[in-house]
Coordinates of C-alpha atoms in Angstrom, one line a residue:
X62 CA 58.8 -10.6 -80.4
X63 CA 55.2 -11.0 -78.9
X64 CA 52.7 -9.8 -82.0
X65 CA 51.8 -6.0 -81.7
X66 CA 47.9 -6.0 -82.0
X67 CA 45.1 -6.7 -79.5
X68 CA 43.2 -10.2 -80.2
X69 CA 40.4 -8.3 -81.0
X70 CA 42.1 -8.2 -84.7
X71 CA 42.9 -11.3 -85.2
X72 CA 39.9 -12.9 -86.1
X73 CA 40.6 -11.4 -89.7
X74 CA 44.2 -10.6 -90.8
X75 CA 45.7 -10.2 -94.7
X76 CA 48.8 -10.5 -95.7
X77 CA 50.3 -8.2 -98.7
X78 CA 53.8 -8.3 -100.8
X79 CA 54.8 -5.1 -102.6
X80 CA 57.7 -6.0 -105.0
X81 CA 59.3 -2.6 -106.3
X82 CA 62.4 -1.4 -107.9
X83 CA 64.8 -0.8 -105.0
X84 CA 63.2 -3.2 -102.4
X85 CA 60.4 -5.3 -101.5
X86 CA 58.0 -5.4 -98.6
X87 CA 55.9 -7.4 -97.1
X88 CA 53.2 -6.4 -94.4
X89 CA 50.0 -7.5 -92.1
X90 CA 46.3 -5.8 -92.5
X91 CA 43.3 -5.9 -90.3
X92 CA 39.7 -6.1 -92.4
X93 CA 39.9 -2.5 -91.8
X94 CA 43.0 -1.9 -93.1
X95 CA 44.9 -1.2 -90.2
X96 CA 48.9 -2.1 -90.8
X97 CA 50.1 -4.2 -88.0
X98 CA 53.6 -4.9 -89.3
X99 CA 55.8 -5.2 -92.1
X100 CA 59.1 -5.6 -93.1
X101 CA 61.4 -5.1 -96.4
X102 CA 64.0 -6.7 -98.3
X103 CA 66.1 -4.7 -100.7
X104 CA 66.2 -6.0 -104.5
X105 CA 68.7 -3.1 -106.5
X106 CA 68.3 -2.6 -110.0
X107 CA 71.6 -2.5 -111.7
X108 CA 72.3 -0.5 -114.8
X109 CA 75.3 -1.1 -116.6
X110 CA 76.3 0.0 -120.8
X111 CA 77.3 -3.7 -122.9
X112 CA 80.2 -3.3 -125.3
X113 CA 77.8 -4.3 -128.2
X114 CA 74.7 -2.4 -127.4
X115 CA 73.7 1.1 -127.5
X116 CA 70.9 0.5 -124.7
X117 CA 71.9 0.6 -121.9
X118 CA 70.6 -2.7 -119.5
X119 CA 69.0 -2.3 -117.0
X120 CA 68.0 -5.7 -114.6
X121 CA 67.6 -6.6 -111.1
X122 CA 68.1 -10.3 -109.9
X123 CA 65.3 -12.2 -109.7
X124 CA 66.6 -15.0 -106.8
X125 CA 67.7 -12.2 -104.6
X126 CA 64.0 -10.8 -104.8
X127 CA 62.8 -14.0 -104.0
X128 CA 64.9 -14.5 -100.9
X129 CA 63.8 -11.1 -100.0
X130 CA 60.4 -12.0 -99.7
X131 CA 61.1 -15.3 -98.0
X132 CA 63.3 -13.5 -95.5
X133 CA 60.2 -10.8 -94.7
X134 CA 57.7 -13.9 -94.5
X135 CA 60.1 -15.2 -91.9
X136 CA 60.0 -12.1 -90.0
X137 CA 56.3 -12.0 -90.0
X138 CA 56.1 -15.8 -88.5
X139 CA 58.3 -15.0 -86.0
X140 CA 56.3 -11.9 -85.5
X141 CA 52.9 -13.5 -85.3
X142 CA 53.7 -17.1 -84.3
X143 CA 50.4 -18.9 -83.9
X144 CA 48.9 -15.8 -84.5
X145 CA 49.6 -16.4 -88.5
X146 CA 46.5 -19.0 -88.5
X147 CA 44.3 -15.3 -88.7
X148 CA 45.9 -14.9 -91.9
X149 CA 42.8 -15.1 -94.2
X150 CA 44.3 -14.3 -97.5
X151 CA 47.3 -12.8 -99.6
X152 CA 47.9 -10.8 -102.4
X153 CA 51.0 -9.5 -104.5
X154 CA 51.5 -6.1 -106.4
X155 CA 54.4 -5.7 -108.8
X156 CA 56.2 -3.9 -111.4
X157 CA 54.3 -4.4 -114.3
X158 CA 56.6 -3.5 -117.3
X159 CA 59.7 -6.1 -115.6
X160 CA 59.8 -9.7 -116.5
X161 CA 62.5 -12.7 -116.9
X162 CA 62.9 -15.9 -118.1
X163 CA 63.3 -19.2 -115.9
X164 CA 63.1 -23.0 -116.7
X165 CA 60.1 -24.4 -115.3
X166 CA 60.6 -27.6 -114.3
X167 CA 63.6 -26.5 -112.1
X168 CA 62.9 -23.4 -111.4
X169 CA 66.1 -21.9 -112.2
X170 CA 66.0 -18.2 -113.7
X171 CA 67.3 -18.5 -117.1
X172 CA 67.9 -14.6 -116.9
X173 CA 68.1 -11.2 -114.8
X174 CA 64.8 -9.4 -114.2
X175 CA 64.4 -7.0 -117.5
X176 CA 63.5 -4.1 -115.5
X177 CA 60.4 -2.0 -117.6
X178 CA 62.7 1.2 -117.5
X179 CA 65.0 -1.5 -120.0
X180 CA 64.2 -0.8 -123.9
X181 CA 67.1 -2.5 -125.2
X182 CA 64.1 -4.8 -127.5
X183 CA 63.3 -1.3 -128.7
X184 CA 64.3 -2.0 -132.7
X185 CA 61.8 -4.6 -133.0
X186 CA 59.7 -2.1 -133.1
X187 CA 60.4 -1.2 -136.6
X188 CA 59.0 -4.7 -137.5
X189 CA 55.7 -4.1 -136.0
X190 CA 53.0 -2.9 -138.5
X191 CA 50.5 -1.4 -136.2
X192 CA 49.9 2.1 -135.4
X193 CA 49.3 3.0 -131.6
X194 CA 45.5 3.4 -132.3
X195 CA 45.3 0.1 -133.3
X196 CA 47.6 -1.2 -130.8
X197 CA 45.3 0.6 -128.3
X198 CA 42.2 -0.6 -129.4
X199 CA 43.6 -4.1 -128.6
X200 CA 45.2 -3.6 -125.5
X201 CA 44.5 -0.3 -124.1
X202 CA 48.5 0.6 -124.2
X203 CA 50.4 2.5 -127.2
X204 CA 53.4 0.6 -128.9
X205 CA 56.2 1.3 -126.7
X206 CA 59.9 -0.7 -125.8
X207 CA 59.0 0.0 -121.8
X208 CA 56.4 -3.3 -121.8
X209 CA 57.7 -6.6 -122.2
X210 CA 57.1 -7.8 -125.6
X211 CA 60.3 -6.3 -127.0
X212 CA 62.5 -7.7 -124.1
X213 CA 60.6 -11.3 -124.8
X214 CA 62.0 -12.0 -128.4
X215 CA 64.9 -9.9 -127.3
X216 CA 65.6 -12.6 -124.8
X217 CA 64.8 -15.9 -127.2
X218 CA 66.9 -14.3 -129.6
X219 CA 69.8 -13.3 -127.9
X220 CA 70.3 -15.8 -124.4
X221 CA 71.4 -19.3 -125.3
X222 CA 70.0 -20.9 -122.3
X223 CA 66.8 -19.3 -123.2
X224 CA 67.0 -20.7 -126.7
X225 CA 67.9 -24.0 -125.3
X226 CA 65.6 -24.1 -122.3
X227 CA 62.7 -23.0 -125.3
X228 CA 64.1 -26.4 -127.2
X229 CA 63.7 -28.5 -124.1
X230 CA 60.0 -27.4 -123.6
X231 CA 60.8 -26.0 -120.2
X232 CA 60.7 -22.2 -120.7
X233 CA 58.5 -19.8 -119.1
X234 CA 58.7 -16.1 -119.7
X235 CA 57.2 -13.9 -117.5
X236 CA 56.4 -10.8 -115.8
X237 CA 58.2 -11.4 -111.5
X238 CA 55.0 -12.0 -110.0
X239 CA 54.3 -15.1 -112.5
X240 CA 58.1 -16.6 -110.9
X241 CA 57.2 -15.3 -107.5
X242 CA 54.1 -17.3 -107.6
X243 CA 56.1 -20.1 -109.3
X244 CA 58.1 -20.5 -106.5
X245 CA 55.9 -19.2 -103.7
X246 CA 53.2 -21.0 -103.7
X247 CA 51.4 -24.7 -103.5
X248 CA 49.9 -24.7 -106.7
X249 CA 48.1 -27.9 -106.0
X250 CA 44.6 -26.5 -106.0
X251 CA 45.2 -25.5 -109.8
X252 CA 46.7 -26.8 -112.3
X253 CA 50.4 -28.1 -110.8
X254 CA 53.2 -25.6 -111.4
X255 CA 51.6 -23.4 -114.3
X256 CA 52.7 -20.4 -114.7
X257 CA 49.9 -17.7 -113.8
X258 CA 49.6 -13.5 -114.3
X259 CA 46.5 -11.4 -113.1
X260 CA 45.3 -8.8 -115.6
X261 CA 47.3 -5.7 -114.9
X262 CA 50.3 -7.7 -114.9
X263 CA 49.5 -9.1 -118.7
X264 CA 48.4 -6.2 -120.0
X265 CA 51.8 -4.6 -119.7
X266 CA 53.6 -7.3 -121.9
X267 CA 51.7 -5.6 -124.9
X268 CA 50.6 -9.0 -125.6
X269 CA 47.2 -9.5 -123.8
X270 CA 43.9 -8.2 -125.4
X271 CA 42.1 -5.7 -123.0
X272 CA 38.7 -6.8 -123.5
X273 CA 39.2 -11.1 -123.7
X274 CA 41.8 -11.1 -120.8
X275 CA 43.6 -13.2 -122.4
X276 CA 46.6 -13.7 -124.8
X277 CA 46.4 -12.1 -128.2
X278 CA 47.0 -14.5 -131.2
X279 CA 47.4 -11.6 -133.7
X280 CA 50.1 -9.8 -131.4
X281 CA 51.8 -13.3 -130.4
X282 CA 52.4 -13.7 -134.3
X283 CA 53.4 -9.5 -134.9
X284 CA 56.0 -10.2 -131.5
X285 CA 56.5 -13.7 -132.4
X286 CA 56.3 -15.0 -129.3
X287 CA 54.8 -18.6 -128.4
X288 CA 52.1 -18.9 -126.3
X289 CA 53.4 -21.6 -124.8
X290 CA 56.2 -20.0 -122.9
X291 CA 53.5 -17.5 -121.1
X292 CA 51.3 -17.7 -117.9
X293 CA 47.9 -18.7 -117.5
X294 CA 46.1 -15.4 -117.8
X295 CA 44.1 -15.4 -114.2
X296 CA 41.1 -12.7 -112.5
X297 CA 42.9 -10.0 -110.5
X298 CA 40.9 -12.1 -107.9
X299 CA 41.3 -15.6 -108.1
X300 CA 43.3 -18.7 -106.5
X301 CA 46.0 -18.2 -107.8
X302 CA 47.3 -20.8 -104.7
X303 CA 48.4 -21.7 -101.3
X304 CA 51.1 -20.1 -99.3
X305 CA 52.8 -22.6 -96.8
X306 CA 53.8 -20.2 -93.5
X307 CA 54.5 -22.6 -91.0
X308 CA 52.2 -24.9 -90.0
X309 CA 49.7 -23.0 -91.4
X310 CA 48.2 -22.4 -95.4
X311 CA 46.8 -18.9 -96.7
X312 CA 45.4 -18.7 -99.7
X313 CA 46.5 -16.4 -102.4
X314 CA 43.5 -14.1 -103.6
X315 CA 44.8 -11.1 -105.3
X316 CA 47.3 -10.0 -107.7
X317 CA 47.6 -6.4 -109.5
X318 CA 50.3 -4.3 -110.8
X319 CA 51.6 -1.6 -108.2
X320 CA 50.2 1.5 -109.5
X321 CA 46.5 -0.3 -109.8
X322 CA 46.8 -1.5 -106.7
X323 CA 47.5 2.0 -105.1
X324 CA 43.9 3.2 -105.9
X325 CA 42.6 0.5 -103.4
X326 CA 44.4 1.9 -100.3
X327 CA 41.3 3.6 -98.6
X328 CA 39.0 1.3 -100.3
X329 CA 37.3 1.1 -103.6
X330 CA 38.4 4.4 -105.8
X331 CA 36.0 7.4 -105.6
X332 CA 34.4 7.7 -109.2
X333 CA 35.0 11.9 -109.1
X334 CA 38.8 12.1 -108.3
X335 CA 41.6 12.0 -109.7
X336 CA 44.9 10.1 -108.2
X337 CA 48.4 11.1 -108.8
X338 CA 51.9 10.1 -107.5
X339 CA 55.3 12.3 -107.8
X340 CA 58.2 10.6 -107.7
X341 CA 60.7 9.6 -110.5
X342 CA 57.4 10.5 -112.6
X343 CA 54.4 11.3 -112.6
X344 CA 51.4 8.8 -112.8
X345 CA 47.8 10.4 -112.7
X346 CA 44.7 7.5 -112.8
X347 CA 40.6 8.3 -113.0
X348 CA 38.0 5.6 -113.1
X349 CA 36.2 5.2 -116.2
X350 CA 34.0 2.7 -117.9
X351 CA 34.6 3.8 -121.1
X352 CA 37.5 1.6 -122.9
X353 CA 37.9 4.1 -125.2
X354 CA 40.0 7.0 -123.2
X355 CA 40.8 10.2 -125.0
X356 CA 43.5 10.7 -127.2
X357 CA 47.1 10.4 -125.5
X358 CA 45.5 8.8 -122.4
X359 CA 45.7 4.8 -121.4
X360 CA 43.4 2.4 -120.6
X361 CA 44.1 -0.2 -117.2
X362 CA 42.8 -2.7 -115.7
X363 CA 42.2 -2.1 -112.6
X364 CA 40.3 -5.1 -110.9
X365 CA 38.5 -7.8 -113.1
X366 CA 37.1 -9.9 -110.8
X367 CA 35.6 -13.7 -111.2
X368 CA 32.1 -13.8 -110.3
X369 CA 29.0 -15.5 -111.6
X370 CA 26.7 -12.5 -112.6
X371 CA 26.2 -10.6 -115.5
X372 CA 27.8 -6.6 -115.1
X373 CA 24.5 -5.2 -115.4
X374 CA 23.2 -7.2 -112.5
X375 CA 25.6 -6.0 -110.2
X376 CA 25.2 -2.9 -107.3
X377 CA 26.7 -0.2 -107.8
X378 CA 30.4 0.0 -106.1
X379 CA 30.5 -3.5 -105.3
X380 CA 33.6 -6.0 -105.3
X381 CA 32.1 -8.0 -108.2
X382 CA 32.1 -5.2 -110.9
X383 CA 35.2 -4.7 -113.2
X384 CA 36.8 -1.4 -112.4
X385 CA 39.0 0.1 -115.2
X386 CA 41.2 3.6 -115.3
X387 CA 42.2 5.9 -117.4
X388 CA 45.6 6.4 -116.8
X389 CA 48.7 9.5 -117.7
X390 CA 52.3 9.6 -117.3
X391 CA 54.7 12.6 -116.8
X392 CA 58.3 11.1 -117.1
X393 CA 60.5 14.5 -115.8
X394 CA 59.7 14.7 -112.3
X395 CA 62.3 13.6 -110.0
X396 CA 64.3 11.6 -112.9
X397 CA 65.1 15.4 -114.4
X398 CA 66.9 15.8 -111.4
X399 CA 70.5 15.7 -112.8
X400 CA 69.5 17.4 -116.2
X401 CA 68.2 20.4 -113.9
X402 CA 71.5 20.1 -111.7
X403 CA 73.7 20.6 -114.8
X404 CA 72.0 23.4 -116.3
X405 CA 71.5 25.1 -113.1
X406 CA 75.1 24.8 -111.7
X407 CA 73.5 23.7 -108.6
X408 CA 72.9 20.4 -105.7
X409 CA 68.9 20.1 -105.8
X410 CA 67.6 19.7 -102.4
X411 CA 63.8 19.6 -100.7
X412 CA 64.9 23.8 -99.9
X413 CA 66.1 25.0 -102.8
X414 CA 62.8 23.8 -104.5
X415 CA 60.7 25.3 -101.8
X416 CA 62.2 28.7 -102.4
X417 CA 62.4 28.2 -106.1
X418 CA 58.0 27.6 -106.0
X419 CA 57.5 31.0 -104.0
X420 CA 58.7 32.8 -107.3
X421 CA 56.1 34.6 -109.4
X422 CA 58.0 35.7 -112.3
X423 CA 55.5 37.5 -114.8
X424 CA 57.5 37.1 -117.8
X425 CA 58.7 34.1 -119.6
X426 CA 59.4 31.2 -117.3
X427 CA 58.9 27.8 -118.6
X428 CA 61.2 24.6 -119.3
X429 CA 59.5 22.5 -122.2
X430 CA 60.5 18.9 -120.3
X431 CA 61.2 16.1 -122.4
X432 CA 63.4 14.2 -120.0
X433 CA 62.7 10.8 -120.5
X434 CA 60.9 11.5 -123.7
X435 CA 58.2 13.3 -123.9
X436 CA 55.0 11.3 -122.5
X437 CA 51.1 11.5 -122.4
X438 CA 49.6 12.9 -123.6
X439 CA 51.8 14.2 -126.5
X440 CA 54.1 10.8 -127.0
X441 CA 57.2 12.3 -128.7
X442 CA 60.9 11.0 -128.1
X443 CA 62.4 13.1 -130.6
X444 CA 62.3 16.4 -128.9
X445 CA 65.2 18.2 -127.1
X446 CA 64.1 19.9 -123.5
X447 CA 65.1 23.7 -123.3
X448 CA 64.4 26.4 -121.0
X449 CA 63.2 29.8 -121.6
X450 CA 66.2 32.5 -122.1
X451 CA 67.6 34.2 -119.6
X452 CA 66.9 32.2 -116.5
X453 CA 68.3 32.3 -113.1
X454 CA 68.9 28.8 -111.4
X455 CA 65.7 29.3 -109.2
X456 CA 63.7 29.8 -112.1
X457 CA 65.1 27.2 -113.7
X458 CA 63.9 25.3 -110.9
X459 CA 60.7 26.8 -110.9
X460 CA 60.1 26.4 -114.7
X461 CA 60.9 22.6 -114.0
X462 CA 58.3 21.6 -110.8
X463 CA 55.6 23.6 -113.4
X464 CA 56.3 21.8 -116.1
X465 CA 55.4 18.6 -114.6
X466 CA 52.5 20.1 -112.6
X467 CA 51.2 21.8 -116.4
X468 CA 51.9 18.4 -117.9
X469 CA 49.9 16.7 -115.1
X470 CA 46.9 19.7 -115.1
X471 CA 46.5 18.6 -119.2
X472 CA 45.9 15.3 -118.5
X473 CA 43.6 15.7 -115.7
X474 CA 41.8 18.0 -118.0
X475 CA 41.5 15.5 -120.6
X476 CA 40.1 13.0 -117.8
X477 CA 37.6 15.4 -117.7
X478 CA 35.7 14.1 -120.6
X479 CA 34.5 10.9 -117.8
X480 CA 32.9 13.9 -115.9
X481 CA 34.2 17.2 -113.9
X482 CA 37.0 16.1 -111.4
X483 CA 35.9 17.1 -108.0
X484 CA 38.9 15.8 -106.0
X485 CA 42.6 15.0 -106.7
X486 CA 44.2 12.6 -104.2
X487 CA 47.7 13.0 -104.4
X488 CA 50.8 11.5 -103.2
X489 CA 54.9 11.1 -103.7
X490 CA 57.8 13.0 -102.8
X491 CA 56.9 16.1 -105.0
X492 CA 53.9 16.5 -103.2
X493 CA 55.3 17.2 -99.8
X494 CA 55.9 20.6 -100.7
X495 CA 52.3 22.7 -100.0
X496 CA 53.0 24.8 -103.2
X497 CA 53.0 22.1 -105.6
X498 CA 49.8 21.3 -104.2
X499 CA 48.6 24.2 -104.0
X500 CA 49.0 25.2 -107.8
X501 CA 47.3 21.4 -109.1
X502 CA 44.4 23.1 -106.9
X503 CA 44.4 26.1 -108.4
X504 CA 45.0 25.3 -112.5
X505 CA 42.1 22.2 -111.7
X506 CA 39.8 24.4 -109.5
X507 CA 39.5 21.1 -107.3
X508 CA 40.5 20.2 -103.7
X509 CA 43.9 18.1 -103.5
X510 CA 43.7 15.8 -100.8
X511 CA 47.1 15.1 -99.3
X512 CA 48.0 12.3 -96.9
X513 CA 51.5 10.8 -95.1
X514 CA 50.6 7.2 -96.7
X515 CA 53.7 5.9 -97.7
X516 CA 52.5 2.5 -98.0
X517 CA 49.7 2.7 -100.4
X518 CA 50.4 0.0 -102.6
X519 CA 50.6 -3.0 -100.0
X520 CA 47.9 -1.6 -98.4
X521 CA 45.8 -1.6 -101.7
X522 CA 47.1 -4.9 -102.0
X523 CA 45.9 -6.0 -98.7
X524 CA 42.7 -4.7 -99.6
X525 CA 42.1 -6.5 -102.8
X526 CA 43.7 -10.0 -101.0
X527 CA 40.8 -9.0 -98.7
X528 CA 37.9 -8.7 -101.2
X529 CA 37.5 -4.6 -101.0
X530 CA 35.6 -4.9 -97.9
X531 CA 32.6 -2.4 -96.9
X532 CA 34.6 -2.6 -93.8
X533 CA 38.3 -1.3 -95.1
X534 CA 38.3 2.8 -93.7
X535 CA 41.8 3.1 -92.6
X536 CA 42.8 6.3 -90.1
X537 CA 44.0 9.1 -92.6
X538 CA 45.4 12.1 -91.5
X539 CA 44.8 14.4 -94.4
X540 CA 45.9 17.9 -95.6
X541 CA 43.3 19.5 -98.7
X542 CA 44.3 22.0 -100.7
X543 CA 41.5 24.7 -101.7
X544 CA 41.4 26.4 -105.4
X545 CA 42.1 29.7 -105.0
X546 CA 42.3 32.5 -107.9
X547 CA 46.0 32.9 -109.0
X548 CA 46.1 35.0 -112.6
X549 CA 49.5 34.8 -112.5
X550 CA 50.0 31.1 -112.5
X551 CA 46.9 30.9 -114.9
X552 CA 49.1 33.3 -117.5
X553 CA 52.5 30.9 -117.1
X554 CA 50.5 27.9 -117.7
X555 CA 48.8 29.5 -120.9
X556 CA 52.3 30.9 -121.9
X557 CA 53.6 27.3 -121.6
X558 CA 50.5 25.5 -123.7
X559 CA 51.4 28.4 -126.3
X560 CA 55.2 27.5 -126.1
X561 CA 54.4 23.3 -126.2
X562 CA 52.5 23.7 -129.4
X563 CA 55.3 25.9 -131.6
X564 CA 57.6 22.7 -130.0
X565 CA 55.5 20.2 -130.9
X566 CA 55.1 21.7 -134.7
X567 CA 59.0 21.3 -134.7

């Protein structure tokens, strides 16, 4: 197939790998962030319950992702032909939270891909003497099984060829990007075959220190986990190497987690807004300077660059300046799905849930949501979810959407403190419904900005492979919700803060 874009384009083109839970993708950019192509791979994640374990495991397979990705960089040579030699630079985004183990000398993967939905390495936690304020003030994260230190020493404790690969001097444990790079690329212009991780990536092994970037001994000794089985700790910009595509080499000049690199999309982040995503959860992210977020909030790197010049030096919203965010997570959006089925007696679907939001019930209608556990920026595990009494199954519907949207509404509150939130970009399956929207508008009193972007990571990806170009405006088509009084909503939302805090107290 001839490529799809005039030559006009090609003078500038950047190539950008998504790597995500149920499939990979890989697509083309212009310098102004124009998609030309892209194709995906699938890469399931497979749950299944051991005999011996009461976590359930939870992995996907780390060659099959790898083929994936070589299969889509196939597609786009055939795609492109000569045309690839316009490909300036690359960049990956990634799972953060999901690692595995693989013998680096041959490259074989020692284990499955630890998905960062796995907490089977969640008793080690009992061994950890640190409280999540200190944990935070070294890495910006709370103590929690979800980030890979647990499934680390979980893995040299428990797989043999780990143990044995460990004995040999030939392991490497890692979040996927570190063995996608392993395998991807010519590391010849750095140091041959080491293992290497960008910032976002480490951070979420609960092992890298949040204002070095780089590994921390104290935490390496509390995890007890050598430092000699990890990757080089990289800049979210550097060389991290060469991809080979035919006769042609593009270097590899970006690498972030997923949800980072979402923020990137239209271009460097706004300072003012807030973004959120509905899907399975809920993630809600705000630039900040300040490494010290508010209490229940987290702290991410969201581009660290290598440069020369001192921060204080540097424009404002330029490339070369570090970009942080504080960051929120809701956990029962769409993964309360079956919960809400069973105590419903009812199929979910995309019209039940619009009928369910055009309720305006005035007395008690609230589901206190702890599917998942309970997340920021209250933290609690130990609490059972409940409904209000005497609910029909639209209201239980109702009382389900609003507790993730009241949930969300408290954090961007708190994300206040780094000034007044003048505009919430948002995005994910819940947001297709204009109601859902409509409420965030009303309980922030900001405008929620709504677009069709379905590919927001690799095209944040793109743009940080590109250097966040002045130049990267992509075409948005855009829907904005105005704050509009609604006293009702308002009482629901103050009926459910009263409701959390007698939980809470529990």
């Amino acid at each position: 197939m001839p490529p799809v874009f005039s030559p006009v384009f090609s003078n500038n083109l950047h190539l950008a790998i998504d790597q995500g839970g149920q499939s990979t993708r890989v697509a083309i950019y212009t310098s102004s962030g124009q998609q030309v192509c892209i194709y995906s791979a699938p890469c399931a994640t497979r749950t299944y319950q051991p005999e011996k374990s009461v976590y359930p495991f939870i992995e996907q397979d780390g060659a099959e992702i790898l083929a994936g990705i070589r299969t889509c960089l196939q597609k786009i040579q055939q795609q492109l032909g000569a045309d690839v030699q316009h490909i300036v630079s690359a960049g990956f985004a990634g799972q953060g939270s999901s690692l595995l183990c693989w013998n680096n000398q041959t490259g074989e993967t020692l284990t499955p891909v630890l998905s960062w939905q796995d907490i089977r390495g969640e008793p080690y936690l009992n061994d950890i003497s640190l409280t999540h304020q200190q944990t935070q003030q070294l890495t910006g994260l709370r103590l929690s099984p979800h980030y890979g230190a647990t499934k680390m020493r979980w893995c040299l404790e428990h797989n043999e060829k780990v143990a044995q690969a460990q004995k040999d001097n030939c392991l490497s444990i890692g979040p996927i990007v570190s063995y996608i790079f392993w395998h991807l690329l010519d590391n010849s212009s750095a140091i041959h075959k080491q293992s290497l991780v960008d910032p976002g990536h480490a951070q979420r092994t609960l092992l890298w220190n949040l204002r070095r970037n780089e590994w921390d001994q104290s935490l390496l000794e509390l995890f007890k986990i050598p430092r000699a089985v990890l990757p080089h700790c990289q800049h979210h910009n550097s060389h991290f190497g060469n991809l080979q595509l035919g006769d042609y080499t593009i270097p590899f000049t970006a690498s972030a987690r997923d949800q980072g690199a979402s923020l990137f999309a239209r271009g460097l982040p706004e300072p003012d807004a807030c973004y959120i995503n509905i899907g399975t959860g809920a993630f809600i992210q705000r630039l900040s300077e300040n490494l010290h977020a508010p209490e229940g909030l987290l702290v991410s790197p969201l581009w660290l660059p290598k440069n020369g010049l001192p921060e204080n030096e540097l424009p404002e919203n330029s490339a070369a300046k570090k970009y942080y965010a504080w960051e929120a997570t809701v956990n029962g959006a769409a993964a309360a799905i079956s919960f809400i089925q069973q105590h419903a007696g009812l199929t979910i679907t995309p019209q039940k849930i619009d009928s369910a939001l055009e309720l305006n019930p005035a007395g008690d209608c609230y589901f206190l949501n702890a599917v998942g556990g309970l997340s920021a920026p209250y933290w609690r595990t130990d609490l059972q979810s409940r409904f209000s009494d005497n609910l029909s199954a639209a209201e239980k519907i109702l009382a389900w959407i609003e507790s993730v949207i009241f949930q969300i509404v408290i954090n961007v509150q708190l994300m206040n403190q780094s000034g007044a939130t003048q505009k919430i970009i948002i995005s994910g399956g819940f947001s297709k419904a204009d109601t859902v929207c409509q409420k965030i508008a009303d309980l922030t009193q900001a405008d929620v900005h709504r677009s069709d972007n379905a590919d927001a990571t690799v095209q944040g990806i793109a743009c940080m492979a590109a250097g966040l170009p002045e130049s990267w405006k992509p075409a948005l088509q855009e829907d904005i919700f105005t704050p509009q009084q609604n006293p009702v909503l308002q009482q629901r939302f103050a009926n459910w803060q009263r409701k959390m805090n007698e939980w809470l107290q529990n």
